[in-house]
Amino acid sequence: MMAKRQVLILAMTLCFLPSAFAYLDPGSGSYILQMIIAGVLGGFYAIKLYWNKIINFIKGNSNDSDSEDDLGNE
Amino acid sequence: MNRLPSSFRDPSGFIFKHEGRIMRQIQHKAETDYELLMSSGLYELLVEKKALIPHEEVENVNPDAYKTILPQQLDFISYPYEWSFEQLKDAALLTLRVQLTALKKGLSLKDASAYNVQFVNGKAMLIDTLSFERYEEGSPWVAYRQFCQHFYAPLLLASIKDIRLNHLFHSYIDGIPLDLASKLLPWKTRFNLSIASHIHWHAKAQGKHANKAEDTKKKAQVSSSGLRGILKNLESSILKLSWEPGETEWGDYYNNTNYSEEAHKAKFVLVKKYIDLIKPETLWDLGANDGTFSKIAADQKIPTIAFDIDPIAVNQNYRKVKEEKQKHMLPLMLDLTNPSPALGWAHKERDSLEQRGPAGCIMALALVHHLAISNNLPLEMIAEYFSKLGQHLIIEFVPKTDSKVKILLATREDIFPEYTEVGFEDAFSTYFDLMEKSKVEGSERTLYCFKSK
């Protein structure tokens, strides 16, 4: 019962979190441009990922390039 | 509470100085985002990778604060108009990679200012702990425009057009306007998908939607995979950018100094002796070339800044710093005849060079003849400014009999009767006390060690 209540409180908290406030003006043009190019550049990136997966499969390499460490190794 | 005048843009918090230490106050409205940064594992990961400045939470100085943090203290704040091409490139890649990492942890960078990056122990590091906010699935990147203005546009202009366009940072404190970048870049760049998207179309979209009261914030939807695609595209485009100056453009000055091997060694020994004598806490080497002499101080763990006017020398030095994992040297670009000014609102957002000093010691090796003869600066004015920049001074006097000075005087009238060793000592004695001086064996030059009065 207690656990259910905690889950409910957590869910409600997440629902009513204040929306993030941006202090920068992102610019309408910049937002609209992102919507337009996201499809193309996101698509290219997805193709690249699948291509890498195929190459890795052929080479017998199990590395998943989408789970790469974006910051690289120190 | 001594709030820093540069810290006013983001209402999440601000920087202040308390008991000689720089601290950051976090306001209550930033509680959710800050706690998410700390609890999501992102802070720990970024600090471990040396991508974000570490901090500790301390007792509030101001009772109205949500929390107060004490970040790792920095010796010097540098600005993007002082960075070499590869420094700006590394700062850009850091910002993108931090954003990519943050997205995976459910956060996003709410700003992407080049001024939020500093070079700490030889590596670019984000210094604004409050730059993170909760990422809402479907949201575009709020800092996309700022990233393009602060990083992508200046890197493209420097790489494709001319390295000197980096000086535009002086005029545009929020980065290069994209319509200006679009005009300055060659026409052929419109056929490059990345440059066309992030600069040319971006500038057009901005122009088209400027001054229209549209509420795009609620309507605009960008999937997380689409956003990752945009960021990865920016990353791969920036990775391909390079700046390789042609030989004819800048010459081969740095392999062509006026010293025999013997004289070079003698000078090296003398500089080391004077640094050991002064034991400065910080050192600025003015006209450091590729940092050969700055390294003497940096190797002794003295925080050292190697300034030079030449973007090639500074870039070479930065490469060396990275290769050698040199933690105590920061190469920066500086035109000493027109040093970095105070900029921004009320001239208080970005400090001038002098405001960031004085250094424990400044070095001016093989420099005074360039200032006095090429730039007509009276020796007394040089001495006065140097006394403001450093508490001690190691300086080399290059007489008129030296072949480098002969070259400078070959094409012009000698209007410098005071430019003699006696004139030099007279001018500098007004502002400095002589500690030691010595002839550099095998040359006609003299090295002086001064203490500011």
mmCIF file of N, CA and C in Angstrom, chain B residues 167-221:
data_model
loop_
_atom_site.group_PDB
_atom_site.id
_atom_site.type_symbol
_atom_site.label_atom_id
_atom_site.label_comp_id
_atom_site.label_asym_id
_atom_site.label_seq_id
_atom_site.Cartn_x
_atom_site.Cartn_y
_atom_site.Cartn_z
ATOM 1 N N HIS B 167 38.451 37.803 -34.908
ATOM 2 C CA HIS B 167 38.342 39.093 -34.209
ATOM 3 C C HIS B 167 36.900 39.605 -34.161
ATOM 4 N N LEU B 168 36.016 39.017 -34.973
ATOM 5 C CA LEU B 168 34.605 39.429 -34.932
ATOM 6 C C LEU B 168 34.006 39.189 -33.543
ATOM 7 N N PHE B 169 34.616 38.263 -32.796
ATOM 8 C CA PHE B 169 34.156 38.004 -31.421
ATOM 9 C C PHE B 169 34.211 39.275 -30.560
ATOM 10 N N HIS B 170 35.155 40.172 -30.894
ATOM 11 C CA HIS B 170 35.248 41.422 -30.136
ATOM 12 C C HIS B 170 33.987 42.262 -30.309
ATOM 13 N N SER B 171 33.458 42.236 -31.528
ATOM 14 C CA SER B 171 32.306 43.092 -31.820
ATOM 15 C C SER B 171 30.990 42.438 -31.446
ATOM 16 N N TYR B 172 30.938 41.118 -31.542
ATOM 17 C CA TYR B 172 29.665 40.417 -31.310
ATOM 18 C C TYR B 172 29.807 39.519 -30.085
ATOM 19 N N ILE B 173 29.334 40.015 -28.957
ATOM 20 C CA ILE B 173 29.542 39.283 -27.697
ATOM 21 C C ILE B 173 28.718 38.012 -27.647
ATOM 22 N N ASP B 174 27.618 37.934 -28.433
ATOM 23 C CA ASP B 174 26.848 36.691 -28.446
ATOM 24 C C ASP B 174 27.120 35.888 -29.719
ATOM 25 N N GLY B 175 28.350 35.942 -30.171
ATOM 26 C CA GLY B 175 28.737 35.135 -31.323
ATOM 27 C C GLY B 175 28.438 35.824 -32.649
ATOM 28 N N ILE B 176 28.938 35.230 -33.716
ATOM 29 C CA ILE B 176 28.843 35.857 -35.044
ATOM 30 C C ILE B 176 27.401 35.712 -35.567
ATOM 31 N N PRO B 177 26.739 36.829 -35.908
ATOM 32 C CA PRO B 177 25.390 36.716 -36.467
ATOM 33 C C PRO B 177 25.401 35.816 -37.706
ATOM 34 N N LEU B 178 24.403 34.946 -37.795
ATOM 35 C CA LEU B 178 24.442 33.941 -38.866
ATOM 36 C C LEU B 178 24.242 34.552 -40.250
ATOM 37 N N ASP B 179 23.509 35.663 -40.332
ATOM 38 C CA ASP B 179 23.353 36.290 -41.653
ATOM 39 C C ASP B 179 24.691 36.860 -42.127
ATOM 40 N N LEU B 180 25.495 37.343 -41.182
ATOM 41 C CA LEU B 180 26.824 37.857 -41.537
ATOM 42 C C LEU B 180 27.735 36.705 -41.968
ATOM 43 N N ALA B 181 27.694 35.613 -41.203
ATOM 44 C CA ALA B 181 28.514 34.439 -41.560
ATOM 45 C C ALA B 181 28.107 33.942 -42.944
ATOM 46 N N SER B 182 26.804 33.915 -43.197
ATOM 47 C CA SER B 182 26.299 33.434 -44.483
ATOM 48 C C SER B 182 26.822 34.308 -45.630
ATOM 49 N N LYS B 183 26.860 35.625 -45.395
ATOM 50 C CA LYS B 183 27.360 36.536 -46.435
ATOM 51 C C LYS B 183 28.860 36.376 -46.663
ATOM 52 N N LEU B 184 29.591 36.134 -45.569
ATOM 53 C CA LEU B 184 31.049 36.082 -45.679
ATOM 54 C C LEU B 184 31.568 34.759 -46.248
ATOM 55 N N LEU B 185 30.813 33.681 -46.039
ATOM 56 C CA LEU B 185 31.289 32.374 -46.517
ATOM 57 C C LEU B 185 31.162 32.282 -48.040
ATOM 58 N N PRO B 186 32.075 31.556 -48.677
ATOM 59 C CA PRO B 186 32.022 31.441 -50.137
ATOM 60 C C PRO B 186 30.717 30.777 -50.607
ATOM 61 N N TRP B 187 30.327 31.097 -51.837
ATOM 62 C CA TRP B 187 29.077 30.599 -52.410
ATOM 63 C C TRP B 187 29.023 29.081 -52.428
ATOM 64 N N LYS B 188 30.173 28.482 -52.705
ATOM 65 C CA LYS B 188 30.201 27.009 -52.855
ATOM 66 C C LYS B 188 29.784 26.294 -51.565
ATOM 67 N N THR B 189 29.857 26.992 -50.420
ATOM 68 C CA THR B 189 29.487 26.320 -49.163
ATOM 69 C C THR B 189 27.982 26.031 -49.098
ATOM 70 N N ARG B 190 27.219 26.658 -50.020
ATOM 71 C CA ARG B 190 25.773 26.368 -50.058
ATOM 72 C C ARG B 190 25.508 24.952 -50.560
ATOM 73 N N PHE B 191 26.519 24.334 -51.151
ATOM 74 C CA PHE B 191 26.354 22.960 -51.642
ATOM 75 C C PHE B 191 26.824 21.922 -50.629
ATOM 76 N N ASN B 192 27.248 22.395 -49.467
ATOM 77 C CA ASN B 192 27.626 21.480 -48.383
ATOM 78 C C ASN B 192 26.421 21.390 -47.446
ATOM 79 N N LEU B 193 25.872 20.192 -47.290
ATOM 80 C CA LEU B 193 24.615 20.038 -46.535
ATOM 81 C C LEU B 193 24.706 20.613 -45.115
ATOM 82 N N SER B 194 25.824 20.349 -44.436
ATOM 83 C CA SER B 194 25.958 20.822 -43.040
ATOM 84 C C SER B 194 25.996 22.350 -43.002
ATOM 85 N N ILE B 195 26.849 22.936 -43.839
ATOM 86 C CA ILE B 195 26.994 24.399 -43.808
ATOM 87 C C ILE B 195 25.709 25.063 -44.296
ATOM 88 N N ALA B 196 25.105 24.456 -45.326
ATOM 89 C CA ALA B 196 23.841 25.014 -45.830
ATOM 90 C C ALA B 196 22.791 24.985 -44.724
ATOM 91 N N SER B 197 22.686 23.843 -44.027
ATOM 92 C CA SER B 197 21.653 23.712 -42.985
ATOM 93 C C SER B 197 21.894 24.659 -41.821
ATOM 94 N N HIS B 198 23.079 24.546 -41.225
ATOM 95 C CA HIS B 198 23.303 25.224 -39.944
ATOM 96 C C HIS B 198 23.635 26.713 -40.085
ATOM 97 N N ILE B 199 24.056 27.113 -41.284
ATOM 98 C CA ILE B 199 24.382 28.537 -41.455
ATOM 99 C C ILE B 199 23.418 29.204 -42.458
ATOM 100 N N HIS B 200 23.445 28.779 -43.712
ATOM 101 C CA HIS B 200 22.702 29.526 -44.735
ATOM 102 C C HIS B 200 21.185 29.446 -44.528
ATOM 103 N N TRP B 201 20.648 28.213 -44.401
ATOM 104 C CA TRP B 201 19.191 28.087 -44.202
ATOM 105 C C TRP B 201 18.797 28.626 -42.835
ATOM 106 N N HIS B 202 19.706 28.398 -41.882
ATOM 107 C CA HIS B 202 19.452 28.876 -40.513
ATOM 108 C C HIS B 202 19.299 30.411 -40.516
ATOM 109 N N ALA B 203 20.220 31.084 -41.213
ATOM 110 C CA ALA B 203 20.166 32.552 -41.305
ATOM 111 C C ALA B 203 18.878 32.985 -42.002
ATOM 112 N N LYS B 204 18.505 32.262 -43.058
ATOM 113 C CA LYS B 204 17.268 32.594 -43.790
ATOM 114 C C LYS B 204 16.045 32.413 -42.897
ATOM 115 N N ALA B 205 16.029 31.282 -42.175
ATOM 116 C CA ALA B 205 14.879 30.999 -41.295
ATOM 117 C C ALA B 205 14.769 32.072 -40.214
ATOM 118 N N GLN B 206 15.918 32.497 -39.717
ATOM 119 C CA GLN B 206 15.909 33.557 -38.687
ATOM 120 C C GLN B 206 15.321 34.844 -39.258
ATOM 121 N N GLY B 207 15.789 35.180 -40.453
ATOM 122 C CA GLY B 207 15.316 36.415 -41.095
ATOM 123 C C GLY B 207 13.824 36.357 -41.369
ATOM 124 N N LYS B 208 13.351 35.190 -41.804
ATOM 125 C CA LYS B 208 11.949 35.039 -42.182
ATOM 126 C C LYS B 208 11.037 35.139 -40.957
ATOM 127 N N HIS B 209 11.498 34.626 -39.833
ATOM 128 C CA HIS B 209 10.619 34.574 -38.663
ATOM 129 C C HIS B 209 10.948 35.650 -37.627
ATOM 130 N N ALA B 210 11.860 36.541 -37.977
ATOM 131 C CA ALA B 210 12.199 37.617 -37.034
ATOM 132 C C ALA B 210 11.017 38.568 -36.934
ATOM 133 N N ASN B 211 10.869 39.160 -35.775
ATOM 134 C CA ASN B 211 9.813 40.153 -35.534
ATOM 135 C C ASN B 211 8.388 39.635 -35.762
ATOM 136 N N LYS B 212 8.235 38.304 -35.689
ATOM 137 C CA LYS B 212 6.877 37.755 -35.767
ATOM 138 C C LYS B 212 6.564 37.158 -34.401
ATOM 139 N N ALA B 213 5.416 37.505 -33.880
ATOM 140 C CA ALA B 213 5.063 37.005 -32.546
ATOM 141 C C ALA B 213 4.476 35.601 -32.661
ATOM 142 N N GLU B 214 5.368 34.626 -32.967
ATOM 143 C CA GLU B 214 4.877 33.256 -33.113
ATOM 144 C C GLU B 214 5.251 32.480 -31.855
ATOM 145 N N ASP B 215 4.356 31.635 -31.394
ATOM 146 C CA ASP B 215 4.694 30.811 -30.243
ATOM 147 C C ASP B 215 5.157 29.447 -30.747
ATOM 148 N N THR B 216 6.354 29.446 -31.313
ATOM 149 C CA THR B 216 6.857 28.197 -31.884
ATOM 150 C C THR B 216 7.324 27.233 -30.798
ATOM 151 N N LYS B 217 7.575 27.797 -29.600
ATOM 152 C CA LYS B 217 8.153 26.962 -28.543
ATOM 153 C C LYS B 217 7.246 25.761 -28.247
ATOM 154 N N LYS B 218 5.936 26.019 -28.244
ATOM 155 C CA LYS B 218 5.009 24.932 -27.919
ATOM 156 C C LYS B 218 4.765 24.026 -29.120
ATOM 157 N N LYS B 219 4.801 24.626 -30.320
ATOM 158 C CA LYS B 219 4.457 23.856 -31.521
ATOM 159 C C LYS B 219 5.633 23.012 -32.034
ATOM 160 N N ALA B 220 6.849 23.560 -31.899
ATOM 161 C CA ALA B 220 7.997 22.903 -32.510
ATOM 162 C C ALA B 220 8.267 21.558 -31.850
ATOM 163 N N GLN B 221 8.388 20.531 -32.661
ATOM 164 C CA GLN B 221 8.665 19.189 -32.158
ATOM 165 C C GLN B 221 9.843 18.617 -32.928
#
